[in-house]
Amino acid sequence: MRRSDGCGGYRLWLRYDPIDDPATRRDYARLTRRICLPTGSSGAPMAARAELERGLEGLLGEAPRISEEARGATLLAGTPDSCPPLGNAELRAELEALGPEGYILGRRLVAGRRRWVLASAGEAGLLYGAFRLLRMAQTRVPTSGLEVRDRPSVKLRMLDHWDNLDGTVERGYAGSSIWDWHRLPGYLPERYRDYARANASVGINAAALTNVNADPLALSTEYIEKTAALAGVLRPYGIRVFLTARFSAPLDSGALATADPRAPEVAAWWASKAEEIYRCIPDFGGFLVKANSEGQPGPQDYGRSHAEGANLLAAALAPHGGTLIWRAFVYSARASEDRAKQAYEEFVPLDGSFLPNVLVQVKNGPIDFQPREPFHPLFSAMPRTALALEFQITQEYLGFASHLAYLGTLFEEVLRADTFRGGPGATVAKVIGGSQGGQGLSCVAGVSNVGASLDWCGHHFAQANWYAFGRLAWDPSLAAADIAEEWARMSFTNDDGAVHRIVAMMMGSREAVVGYMTPLGLIHIMGWDHHYGPGPWISEGRPDWTSAYFHRAAGDGIGFERGPLGSAAVDQYAPPLRELFGSADSCPEELLLYFHRVPWDRPMRSGRTLWNELCLAYQRGVGAVAAMRDAWEGLAGFADAVRFEEVRELLAIQEAEALWWKDACLSYFASLSKRPYPEGVRAPAHGLEYYKALKPQYVPGIGRTR
Ligand code: BDP
């Protein structure tokens, strides 16, 4: 029988298990013995109080005394308005400079005495500060010399749920949707609040509740009421809700005969829809729209541009302070010469023509959330438009919830990429942070990996991706390794040696996936439609949905030529990147086959041929998973038995699937390259036909949309 910790991972990183080290426990007990925290009746301070009570009771074994009394308090928590001692001019100015979500945790001169304060100009900041204090205790940060001043660099830090109203989740691998639409608005399970707590603990302040392949029903009066109920639960945690809007909703709802942005009745319909929503949800965030992409309706159906479409909805939201997020993930119904170029071609001419409350949301790479892609060239090309960055936290292309793939490293790679917009140093993080133009809006969005499964994300380590997303959205300059360490300490153990080994597993895991799935710049060679498992042989159907379109492998070589002699997609990057990527000699090898088609015998930097290097990369990927399994075996005792065993079983699946990927891909590529496997690479266990014949059924994540 497995010993359970009673929650199977449900507590996420907010476990608040007792601090075992007496010195740290004493320090935090001293600091939090008597907390002054005026809560009034509004949400965030109450939430902060509840969290401090819960957390400190767990960590210290005793509930703290929290009251409105400042005298004798060991910690003064509040805003200058709610807690008068914090209202002195100096502190007030310091807090205002940090904004309503920023906070200070440290010692300040208050009424002539140096005292511990947890203070913010706004109530949300107070909540974030409370979570920070708890995180520090959870990760055993000493309180001596403690001085934290923090504020988010990005305004909207948002989870995008691809959840359908029928409870299925598009590309969801953690069970059904957490939103129980059927029983809303009446039934509000505790899980909603725990979801909000988890988000607030990492600074996520917005959630789009519904799938981008949107159901117009979400905008009906009945569903607005349901959304309002959810908004009520999330509000105290600083989270604003968004809905996805189907562009043809005026038509689909039966109200109008058109959804043409130029028809006055269409503008009136959206305006009155927005009014209706804001009557129920005064702090409604706005709409997220996928239009004219993968068959979704959009303004181009009426010969209008994306800007006209976006501005139509933005104008309806503007009087209420709402934001319109318009996705740049577009490609036309007919395959083009190079799908990588399409978003740029459609959107760059529109730069500067979006209303001020529009964010154009760009996926991290030009294709589609692959294990590795270059950053999206739009980030260097729309200086007069506020751009949002979209990541995929759910592992559609990185092994679903069966594979351990820590995405902190992927997020970090993208955020730190230098776009060279207007010169060096213009990283993606800076571009989206709005420090380089834009309209004062900024947003990082992540496609959620949250579902109704007991452990929320389907894999205990997938929780780290939710966590890392939030932390990096708050502060894109954080290091993935530091985030992994925080998470490991909160989720598993504070044993330094064990933490070190867990972090090492996490840090190498995404590269392992790249290795056994798509090394050296390969992309999009997964199974058809469900995207599970390898499918490099797929060549039938819409060309830019096939693997053959992307890898272009044949007897003479492999790769997609995007240099000057190919599709010239490299020209969409600013110099010097266009030169760097434009030549196979200077292109980073990890992106080589993305940008270039090269012969199998091309010499690589290692001195090996491309073919040999490719084979070894697949083999190394499999080897890395075997090493993760070994490392995990050595960690028994640092996780409760249930989580330990579950991770162990999943790592075994991952190794088997890594081998499947390697063997299937190498059999296929070998059938074209006609070259032998180099030393150190184990030949596939079966012939190519065997792998082609594998047809997995009932693969999760397809979802049902109208
Ligand atoms: C693709 C997914 C598809 C999504 C689409 C999108 O396979 O299910 O609808 O992205 O982002 O990667 O709209």
mmCIF file with all atom_site columns, N, CA and C in Angstrom, residues 6-7 9-19 32 35 37 45-66 127 130-131 133-135 137-138 189-198 200-201 233 237 456:
data_model
loop_
_atom_site.group_PDB
_atom_site.id
_atom_site.type_symbol
_atom_site.label_atom_id
_atom_site.label_alt_id
_atom_site.label_comp_id
_atom_site.label_asym_id
_atom_site.label_entity_id
_atom_site.label_seq_id
_atom_site.pdbx_PDB_ins_code
_atom_site.Cartn_x
_atom_site.Cartn_y
_atom_site.Cartn_z
_atom_site.occupancy
_atom_site.B_iso_or_equiv
_atom_site.pdbx_formal_charge
_atom_site.auth_seq_id
_atom_site.auth_comp_id
_atom_site.auth_asym_id
_atom_site.auth_atom_id
_atom_site.pdbx_PDB_model_num
ATOM 1   N N  . GLY A 1 6   ? -2.282  12.375 1.737   1.00 0.00 ? 6   GLY A N  1
ATOM 2   C CA . GLY A 1 6   ? -3.681  12.770 1.882   1.00 0.00 ? 6   GLY A CA 1
ATOM 3   C C  . GLY A 1 6   ? -4.169  13.744 0.844   1.00 0.00 ? 6   GLY A C  1
ATOM 4   N N  . CYS A 1 7   ? -3.300  14.181 -0.050  1.00 0.00 ? 7   CYS A N  1
ATOM 5   C CA . CYS A 1 7   ? -3.802  15.172 -0.993  1.00 0.00 ? 7   CYS A CA 1
ATOM 6   C C  . CYS A 1 7   ? -3.315  14.936 -2.414  1.00 0.00 ? 7   CYS A C  1
ATOM 7   N N  . GLY A 1 9   ? -0.961  15.750 -4.228  1.00 0.00 ? 9   GLY A N  1
ATOM 8   C CA . GLY A 1 9   ? -0.449  16.878 -5.007  1.00 0.00 ? 9   GLY A CA 1
ATOM 9   C C  . GLY A 1 9   ? -1.396  18.053 -5.079  1.00 0.00 ? 9   GLY A C  1
ATOM 10  N N  . TYR A 1 10  ? -2.574  17.911 -4.474  1.00 0.00 ? 10  TYR A N  1
ATOM 11  C CA . TYR A 1 10  ? -3.580  18.978 -4.572  1.00 0.00 ? 10  TYR A CA 1
ATOM 12  C C  . TYR A 1 10  ? -3.075  20.300 -3.996  1.00 0.00 ? 10  TYR A C  1
ATOM 13  N N  . ARG A 1 11  ? -2.213  20.212 -2.970  1.00 0.00 ? 11  ARG A N  1
ATOM 14  C CA . ARG A 1 11  ? -1.787  21.458 -2.301  1.00 0.00 ? 11  ARG A CA 1
ATOM 15  C C  . ARG A 1 11  ? -0.781  22.268 -3.124  1.00 0.00 ? 11  ARG A C  1
ATOM 16  N N  . LEU A 1 12  ? -0.387  21.734 -4.263  1.00 0.00 ? 12  LEU A N  1
ATOM 17  C CA . LEU A 1 12  ? 0.560   22.438 -5.130  1.00 0.00 ? 12  LEU A CA 1
ATOM 18  C C  . LEU A 1 12  ? 1.815   22.833 -4.346  1.00 0.00 ? 12  LEU A C  1
ATOM 19  N N  . TRP A 1 13  ? 2.291   24.058 -4.609  1.00 0.00 ? 13  TRP A N  1
ATOM 20  C CA . TRP A 1 13  ? 3.478   24.540 -3.902  1.00 0.00 ? 13  TRP A CA 1
ATOM 21  C C  . TRP A 1 13  ? 3.095   25.285 -2.615  1.00 0.00 ? 13  TRP A C  1
ATOM 22  N N  . LEU A 1 14  ? 1.811   25.265 -2.298  1.00 0.00 ? 14  LEU A N  1
ATOM 23  C CA . LEU A 1 14  ? 1.353   25.952 -1.088  1.00 0.00 ? 14  LEU A CA 1
ATOM 24  C C  . LEU A 1 14  ? 1.113   24.927 0.019   1.00 0.00 ? 14  LEU A C  1
ATOM 25  N N  . ARG A 1 15  ? 2.111   24.125 0.286   1.00 0.00 ? 15  ARG A N  1
ATOM 26  C CA . ARG A 1 15  ? 1.930   22.998 1.205   1.00 0.00 ? 15  ARG A CA 1
ATOM 27  C C  . ARG A 1 15  ? 2.011   23.414 2.669   1.00 0.00 ? 15  ARG A C  1
ATOM 28  N N  . TYR A 1 16  ? 2.863   24.365 2.961   1.00 0.00 ? 16  TYR A N  1
ATOM 29  C CA . TYR A 1 16  ? 2.983   24.901 4.321   1.00 0.00 ? 16  TYR A CA 1
ATOM 30  C C  . TYR A 1 16  ? 3.238   23.818 5.366   1.00 0.00 ? 16  TYR A C  1
ATOM 31  N N  . ASP A 1 17  ? 4.084   22.860 5.025   1.00 0.00 ? 17  ASP A N  1
ATOM 32  C CA . ASP A 1 17  ? 4.454   21.847 6.013   1.00 0.00 ? 17  ASP A CA 1
ATOM 33  C C  . ASP A 1 17  ? 5.350   22.487 7.076   1.00 0.00 ? 17  ASP A C  1
ATOM 34  N N  . PRO A 1 18  ? 5.367   21.925 8.282   1.00 0.00 ? 18  PRO A N  1
ATOM 35  C CA . PRO A 1 18  ? 6.116   22.554 9.372   1.00 0.00 ? 18  PRO A CA 1
ATOM 36  C C  . PRO A 1 18  ? 7.592   22.785 9.025   1.00 0.00 ? 18  PRO A C  1
ATOM 37  N N  . ILE A 1 19  ? 8.106   23.916 9.454   1.00 0.00 ? 19  ILE A N  1
ATOM 38  C CA . ILE A 1 19  ? 9.540   24.196 9.293   1.00 0.00 ? 19  ILE A CA 1
ATOM 39  C C  . ILE A 1 19  ? 10.271  23.324 10.299  1.00 0.00 ? 19  ILE A C  1
ATOM 40  N N  . THR A 1 32  ? 6.348   37.137 12.998  1.00 0.00 ? 32  THR A N  1
ATOM 41  C CA . THR A 1 32  ? 4.904   37.126 12.714  1.00 0.00 ? 32  THR A CA 1
ATOM 42  C C  . THR A 1 32  ? 4.061   36.883 13.968  1.00 0.00 ? 32  THR A C  1
ATOM 43  N N  . ILE A 1 35  ? 0.562   40.199 14.191  1.00 0.00 ? 35  ILE A N  1
ATOM 44  C CA . ILE A 1 35  ? 0.478   40.927 12.925  1.00 0.00 ? 35  ILE A CA 1
ATOM 45  C C  . ILE A 1 35  ? -0.682  41.911 12.997  1.00 0.00 ? 35  ILE A C  1
ATOM 46  N N  . LEU A 1 37  ? -3.081  43.757 10.730  1.00 0.00 ? 37  LEU A N  1
ATOM 47  C CA . LEU A 1 37  ? -3.518  43.728 9.329   1.00 0.00 ? 37  LEU A CA 1
ATOM 48  C C  . LEU A 1 37  ? -4.984  44.145 9.251   1.00 0.00 ? 37  LEU A C  1
ATOM 49  N N  . PRO A 1 45  ? -7.335  42.147 1.276   1.00 0.00 ? 45  PRO A N  1
ATOM 50  C CA . PRO A 1 45  ? -6.773  42.040 2.624   1.00 0.00 ? 45  PRO A CA 1
ATOM 51  C C  . PRO A 1 45  ? -7.329  40.841 3.391   1.00 0.00 ? 45  PRO A C  1
ATOM 52  N N  . MET A 1 46  ? -8.600  40.531 3.158   1.00 0.00 ? 46  MET A N  1
ATOM 53  C CA . MET A 1 46  ? -9.170  39.345 3.814   1.00 0.00 ? 46  MET A CA 1
ATOM 54  C C  . MET A 1 46  ? -8.467  38.093 3.303   1.00 0.00 ? 46  MET A C  1
ATOM 55  N N  . ALA A 1 47  ? -8.233  38.068 1.999   1.00 0.00 ? 47  ALA A N  1
ATOM 56  C CA . ALA A 1 47  ? -7.558  36.906 1.421   1.00 0.00 ? 47  ALA A CA 1
ATOM 57  C C  . ALA A 1 47  ? -6.143  36.803 1.972   1.00 0.00 ? 47  ALA A C  1
ATOM 58  N N  . ALA A 1 48  ? -5.481  37.959 2.113   1.00 0.00 ? 48  ALA A N  1
ATOM 59  C CA . ALA A 1 48  ? -4.107  37.961 2.652   1.00 0.00 ? 48  ALA A CA 1
ATOM 60  C C  . ALA A 1 48  ? -4.123  37.419 4.080   1.00 0.00 ? 48  ALA A C  1
ATOM 61  N N  . ARG A 1 49  ? -5.093  37.869 4.830   1.00 0.00 ? 49  ARG A N  1
ATOM 62  C CA . ARG A 1 49  ? -5.181  37.420 6.213   1.00 0.00 ? 49  ARG A CA 1
ATOM 63  C C  . ARG A 1 49  ? -5.406  35.903 6.282   1.00 0.00 ? 49  ARG A C  1
ATOM 64  N N  . ALA A 1 50  ? -6.343  35.439 5.489   1.00 0.00 ? 50  ALA A N  1
ATOM 65  C CA . ALA A 1 50  ? -6.647  34.006 5.507   1.00 0.00 ? 50  ALA A CA 1
ATOM 66  C C  . ALA A 1 50  ? -5.415  33.192 5.116   1.00 0.00 ? 50  ALA A C  1
ATOM 67  N N  . GLU A 1 51  ? -4.670  33.697 4.156   1.00 0.00 ? 51  GLU A N  1
ATOM 68  C CA . GLU A 1 51  ? -3.493  32.951 3.704   1.00 0.00 ? 51  GLU A CA 1
ATOM 69  C C  . GLU A 1 51  ? -2.400  32.948 4.768   1.00 0.00 ? 51  GLU A C  1
ATOM 70  N N  . LEU A 1 52  ? -2.207  34.093 5.412   1.00 0.00 ? 52  LEU A N  1
ATOM 71  C CA . LEU A 1 52  ? -1.190  34.153 6.469   1.00 0.00 ? 52  LEU A CA 1
ATOM 72  C C  . LEU A 1 52  ? -1.567  33.218 7.612   1.00 0.00 ? 52  LEU A C  1
ATOM 73  N N  . GLU A 1 53  ? -2.857  33.195 7.925   1.00 0.00 ? 53  GLU A N  1
ATOM 74  C CA . GLU A 1 53  ? -3.284  32.300 9.001   1.00 0.00 ? 53  GLU A CA 1
ATOM 75  C C  . GLU A 1 53  ? -3.025  30.845 8.636   1.00 0.00 ? 53  GLU A C  1
ATOM 76  N N  . ARG A 1 54  ? -3.461  30.501 7.470   1.00 0.00 ? 54  ARG A N  1
ATOM 77  C CA . ARG A 1 54  ? -3.304  29.115 7.033   1.00 0.00 ? 54  ARG A CA 1
ATOM 78  C C  . ARG A 1 54  ? -1.826  28.738 6.929   1.00 0.00 ? 54  ARG A C  1
ATOM 79  N N  . GLY A 1 55  ? -1.073  29.609 6.265   1.00 0.00 ? 55  GLY A N  1
ATOM 80  C CA . GLY A 1 55  ? 0.330   29.307 5.999   1.00 0.00 ? 55  GLY A CA 1
ATOM 81  C C  . GLY A 1 55  ? 1.164   29.260 7.267   1.00 0.00 ? 55  GLY A C  1
ATOM 82  N N  . LEU A 1 56  ? 1.007   30.277 8.099   1.00 0.00 ? 56  LEU A N  1
ATOM 83  C CA . LEU A 1 56  ? 1.858   30.334 9.289   1.00 0.00 ? 56  LEU A CA 1
ATOM 84  C C  . LEU A 1 56  ? 1.482   29.247 10.285  1.00 0.00 ? 56  LEU A C  1
ATOM 85  N N  . GLU A 1 57  ? 0.213   28.935 10.328  1.00 0.00 ? 57  GLU A N  1
ATOM 86  C CA . GLU A 1 57  ? -0.185  27.853 11.218  1.00 0.00 ? 57  GLU A CA 1
ATOM 87  C C  . GLU A 1 57  ? 0.486   26.544 10.792  1.00 0.00 ? 57  GLU A C  1
ATOM 88  N N  . GLY A 1 58  ? 0.498   26.312 9.492   1.00 0.00 ? 58  GLY A N  1
ATOM 89  C CA . GLY A 1 58  ? 1.141   25.100 8.995   1.00 0.00 ? 58  GLY A CA 1
ATOM 90  C C  . GLY A 1 58  ? 2.649   25.126 9.234   1.00 0.00 ? 58  GLY A C  1
ATOM 91  N N  . LEU A 1 59  ? 3.272   26.237 8.913   1.00 0.00 ? 59  LEU A N  1
ATOM 92  C CA . LEU A 1 59  ? 4.729   26.326 8.971   1.00 0.00 ? 59  LEU A CA 1
ATOM 93  C C  . LEU A 1 59  ? 5.257   26.365 10.402  1.00 0.00 ? 59  LEU A C  1
ATOM 94  N N  . LEU A 1 60  ? 4.514   27.064 11.265  1.00 0.00 ? 60  LEU A N  1
ATOM 95  C CA . LEU A 1 60  ? 5.028   27.297 12.618  1.00 0.00 ? 60  LEU A CA 1
ATOM 96  C C  . LEU A 1 60  ? 4.303   26.471 13.675  1.00 0.00 ? 60  LEU A C  1
ATOM 97  N N  . GLY A 1 61  ? 3.249   25.805 13.262  1.00 0.00 ? 61  GLY A N  1
ATOM 98  C CA . GLY A 1 61  ? 2.534   24.955 14.202  1.00 0.00 ? 61  GLY A CA 1
ATOM 99  C C  . GLY A 1 61  ? 1.559   25.711 15.082  1.00 0.00 ? 61  GLY A C  1
ATOM 100 N N  . GLU A 1 62  ? 1.416   26.992 14.835  1.00 0.00 ? 62  GLU A N  1
ATOM 101 C CA . GLU A 1 62  ? 0.544   27.802 15.688  1.00 0.00 ? 62  GLU A CA 1
ATOM 102 C C  . GLU A 1 62  ? -0.013  28.934 14.841  1.00 0.00 ? 62  GLU A C  1
ATOM 103 N N  . ALA A 1 63  ? -1.291  29.207 14.992  1.00 0.00 ? 63  ALA A N  1
ATOM 104 C CA . ALA A 1 63  ? -1.875  30.295 14.205  1.00 0.00 ? 63  ALA A CA 1
ATOM 105 C C  . ALA A 1 63  ? -1.351  31.637 14.722  1.00 0.00 ? 63  ALA A C  1
ATOM 106 N N  . PRO A 1 64  ? -1.042  32.560 13.821  1.00 0.00 ? 64  PRO A N  1
ATOM 107 C CA . PRO A 1 64  ? -0.552  33.861 14.277  1.00 0.00 ? 64  PRO A CA 1
ATOM 108 C C  . PRO A 1 64  ? -1.700  34.680 14.864  1.00 0.00 ? 64  PRO A C  1
ATOM 109 N N  . ARG A 1 65  ? -1.370  35.672 15.665  1.00 0.00 ? 65  ARG A N  1
ATOM 110 C CA . ARG A 1 65  ? -2.416  36.581 16.139  1.00 0.00 ? 65  ARG A CA 1
ATOM 111 C C  . ARG A 1 65  ? -2.484  37.737 15.163  1.00 0.00 ? 65  ARG A C  1
ATOM 112 N N  . ILE A 1 66  ? -3.588  37.832 14.468  1.00 0.00 ? 66  ILE A N  1
ATOM 113 C CA . ILE A 1 66  ? -3.739  38.901 13.484  1.00 0.00 ? 66  ILE A CA 1
ATOM 114 C C  . ILE A 1 66  ? -4.895  39.784 13.927  1.00 0.00 ? 66  ILE A C  1
ATOM 115 N N  . LEU A 1 127 ? -1.592  41.456 -0.759  1.00 0.00 ? 127 LEU A N  1
ATOM 116 C CA . LEU A 1 127 ? -1.769  40.010 -0.930  1.00 0.00 ? 127 LEU A CA 1
ATOM 117 C C  . LEU A 1 127 ? -0.493  39.371 -1.497  1.00 0.00 ? 127 LEU A C  1
ATOM 118 N N  . ALA A 1 130 ? 2.031   39.117 1.149   1.00 0.00 ? 130 ALA A N  1
ATOM 119 C CA . ALA A 1 130 ? 1.761   38.031 2.100   1.00 0.00 ? 130 ALA A CA 1
ATOM 120 C C  . ALA A 1 130 ? 2.263   36.703 1.527   1.00 0.00 ? 130 ALA A C  1
ATOM 121 N N  . PHE A 1 131 ? 1.976   36.484 0.247   1.00 0.00 ? 131 PHE A N  1
ATOM 122 C CA . PHE A 1 131 ? 2.468   35.245 -0.367  1.00 0.00 ? 131 PHE A CA 1
ATOM 123 C C  . PHE A 1 131 ? 4.006   35.222 -0.392  1.00 0.00 ? 131 PHE A C  1
ATOM 124 N N  . LEU A 1 133 ? 6.034   36.570 1.789   1.00 0.00 ? 133 LEU A N  1
ATOM 125 C CA . LEU A 1 133 ? 6.502   36.241 3.134   1.00 0.00 ? 133 LEU A CA 1
ATOM 126 C C  . LEU A 1 133 ? 6.414   34.725 3.364   1.00 0.00 ? 133 LEU A C  1
ATOM 127 N N  . LEU A 1 134 ? 5.292   34.158 2.946   1.00 0.00 ? 134 LEU A N  1
ATOM 128 C CA . LEU A 1 134 ? 5.118   32.714 3.135   1.00 0.00 ? 134 LEU A CA 1
ATOM 129 C C  . LEU A 1 134 ? 6.122   31.925 2.295   1.00 0.00 ? 134 LEU A C  1
ATOM 130 N N  . ARG A 1 135 ? 6.377   32.415 1.090   1.00 0.00 ? 135 ARG A N  1
ATOM 131 C CA . ARG A 1 135 ? 7.336   31.714 0.238   1.00 0.00 ? 135 ARG A CA 1
ATOM 132 C C  . ARG A 1 135 ? 8.724   31.735 0.874   1.00 0.00 ? 135 ARG A C  1
ATOM 133 N N  . ALA A 1 137 ? 9.420   31.884 4.006   1.00 0.00 ? 137 ALA A N  1
ATOM 134 C CA . ALA A 1 137 ? 9.455   30.920 5.108   1.00 0.00 ? 137 ALA A CA 1
ATOM 135 C C  . ALA A 1 137 ? 9.525   29.497 4.557   1.00 0.00 ? 137 ALA A C  1
ATOM 136 N N  . GLN A 1 138 ? 8.757   29.252 3.493   1.00 0.00 ? 138 GLN A N  1
ATOM 137 C CA . GLN A 1 138 ? 8.752   27.895 2.915   1.00 0.00 ? 138 GLN A CA 1
ATOM 138 C C  . GLN A 1 138 ? 10.121  27.512 2.361   1.00 0.00 ? 138 GLN A C  1
ATOM 139 N N  . PRO A 1 189 ? -17.387 25.485 -5.824  1.00 0.00 ? 189 PRO A N  1
ATOM 140 C CA . PRO A 1 189 ? -16.569 24.630 -4.961  1.00 0.00 ? 189 PRO A CA 1
ATOM 141 C C  . PRO A 1 189 ? -15.293 25.330 -4.506  1.00 0.00 ? 189 PRO A C  1
ATOM 142 N N  . GLU A 1 190 ? -14.800 24.844 -3.390  1.00 0.00 ? 190 GLU A N  1
ATOM 143 C CA . GLU A 1 190 ? -13.587 25.395 -2.784  1.00 0.00 ? 190 GLU A CA 1
ATOM 144 C C  . GLU A 1 190 ? -12.413 25.404 -3.776  1.00 0.00 ? 190 GLU A C  1
ATOM 145 N N  . ARG A 1 191 ? -12.472 24.492 -4.711  1.00 0.00 ? 191 ARG A N  1
ATOM 146 C CA . ARG A 1 191 ? -11.375 24.401 -5.670  1.00 0.00 ? 191 ARG A CA 1
ATOM 147 C C  . ARG A 1 191 ? -11.162 25.713 -6.431  1.00 0.00 ? 191 ARG A C  1
ATOM 148 N N  . TYR A 1 192 ? -12.229 26.440 -6.684  1.00 0.00 ? 192 TYR A N  1
ATOM 149 C CA . TYR A 1 192 ? -12.069 27.716 -7.391  1.00 0.00 ? 192 TYR A CA 1
ATOM 150 C C  . TYR A 1 192 ? -11.199 28.659 -6.582  1.00 0.00 ? 192 TYR A C  1
ATOM 151 N N  . ARG A 1 193 ? -11.421 28.641 -5.256  1.00 0.00 ? 193 ARG A N  1
ATOM 152 C CA . ARG A 1 193 ? -10.639 29.530 -4.411  1.00 0.00 ? 193 ARG A CA 1
ATOM 153 C C  . ARG A 1 193 ? -9.183  29.059 -4.354  1.00 0.00 ? 193 ARG A C  1
ATOM 154 N N  . ASP A 1 194 ? -8.991  27.763 -4.336  1.00 0.00 ? 194 ASP A N  1
ATOM 155 C CA . ASP A 1 194 ? -7.618  27.258 -4.320  1.00 0.00 ? 194 ASP A CA 1
ATOM 156 C C  . ASP A 1 194 ? -6.903  27.581 -5.630  1.00 0.00 ? 194 ASP A C  1
ATOM 157 N N  . TYR A 1 195 ? -7.651  27.548 -6.706  1.00 0.00 ? 195 TYR A N  1
ATOM 158 C CA . TYR A 1 195 ? -7.089  27.959 -7.999  1.00 0.00 ? 195 TYR A CA 1
ATOM 159 C C  . TYR A 1 195 ? -6.653  29.426 -7.929  1.00 0.00 ? 195 TYR A C  1
ATOM 160 N N  . ALA A 1 196 ? -7.508  30.251 -7.358  1.00 0.00 ? 196 ALA A N  1
ATOM 161 C CA . ALA A 1 196 ? -7.195  31.678 -7.251  1.00 0.00 ? 196 ALA A CA 1
ATOM 162 C C  . ALA A 1 196 ? -5.986  31.900 -6.346  1.00 0.00 ? 196 ALA A C  1
ATOM 163 N N  . ARG A 1 197 ? -5.914  31.161 -5.255  1.00 0.00 ? 197 ARG A N  1
ATOM 164 C CA . ARG A 1 197 ? -4.776  31.289 -4.342  1.00 0.00 ? 197 ARG A CA 1
ATOM 165 C C  . ARG A 1 197 ? -3.484  30.942 -5.064  1.00 0.00 ? 197 ARG A C  1
ATOM 166 N N  . ALA A 1 198 ? -3.521  29.849 -5.819  1.00 0.00 ? 198 ALA A N  1
ATOM 167 C CA . ALA A 1 198 ? -2.303  29.430 -6.525  1.00 0.00 ? 198 ALA A CA 1
ATOM 168 C C  . ALA A 1 198 ? -1.869  30.522 -7.498  1.00 0.00 ? 198 ALA A C  1
ATOM 169 N N  . ALA A 1 200 ? -2.596  33.772 -7.401  1.00 0.00 ? 200 ALA A N  1
ATOM 170 C CA . ALA A 1 200 ? -2.149  34.976 -6.698  1.00 0.00 ? 200 ALA A CA 1
ATOM 171 C C  . ALA A 1 200 ? -0.768  34.757 -6.092  1.00 0.00 ? 200 ALA A C  1
ATOM 172 N N  . SER A 1 201 ? -0.485  33.532 -5.696  1.00 0.00 ? 201 SER A N  1
ATOM 173 C CA . SER A 1 201 ? 0.810   33.280 -5.052  1.00 0.00 ? 201 SER A CA 1
ATOM 174 C C  . SER A 1 201 ? 1.967   33.532 -6.004  1.00 0.00 ? 201 SER A C  1
ATOM 175 N N  . VAL A 1 233 ? -15.481 34.894 -7.134  1.00 0.00 ? 233 VAL A N  1
ATOM 176 C CA . VAL A 1 233 ? -14.540 34.092 -6.347  1.00 0.00 ? 233 VAL A CA 1
ATOM 177 C C  . VAL A 1 233 ? -13.100 34.550 -6.601  1.00 0.00 ? 233 VAL A C  1
ATOM 178 N N  . TYR A 1 237 ? -8.654  37.726 -5.023  1.00 0.00 ? 237 TYR A N  1
ATOM 179 C CA . TYR A 1 237 ? -7.276  37.305 -5.279  1.00 0.00 ? 237 TYR A CA 1
ATOM 180 C C  . TYR A 1 237 ? -6.641  38.121 -6.397  1.00 0.00 ? 237 TYR A C  1
ATOM 181 N N  . TRP A 1 456 ? -4.067  18.767 -10.266 1.00 0.00 ? 456 TRP A N  1
ATOM 182 C CA . TRP A 1 456 ? -4.304  19.958 -11.086 1.00 0.00 ? 456 TRP A CA 1
ATOM 183 C C  . TRP A 1 456 ? -3.725  19.898 -12.500 1.00 0.00 ? 456 TRP A C  1
#
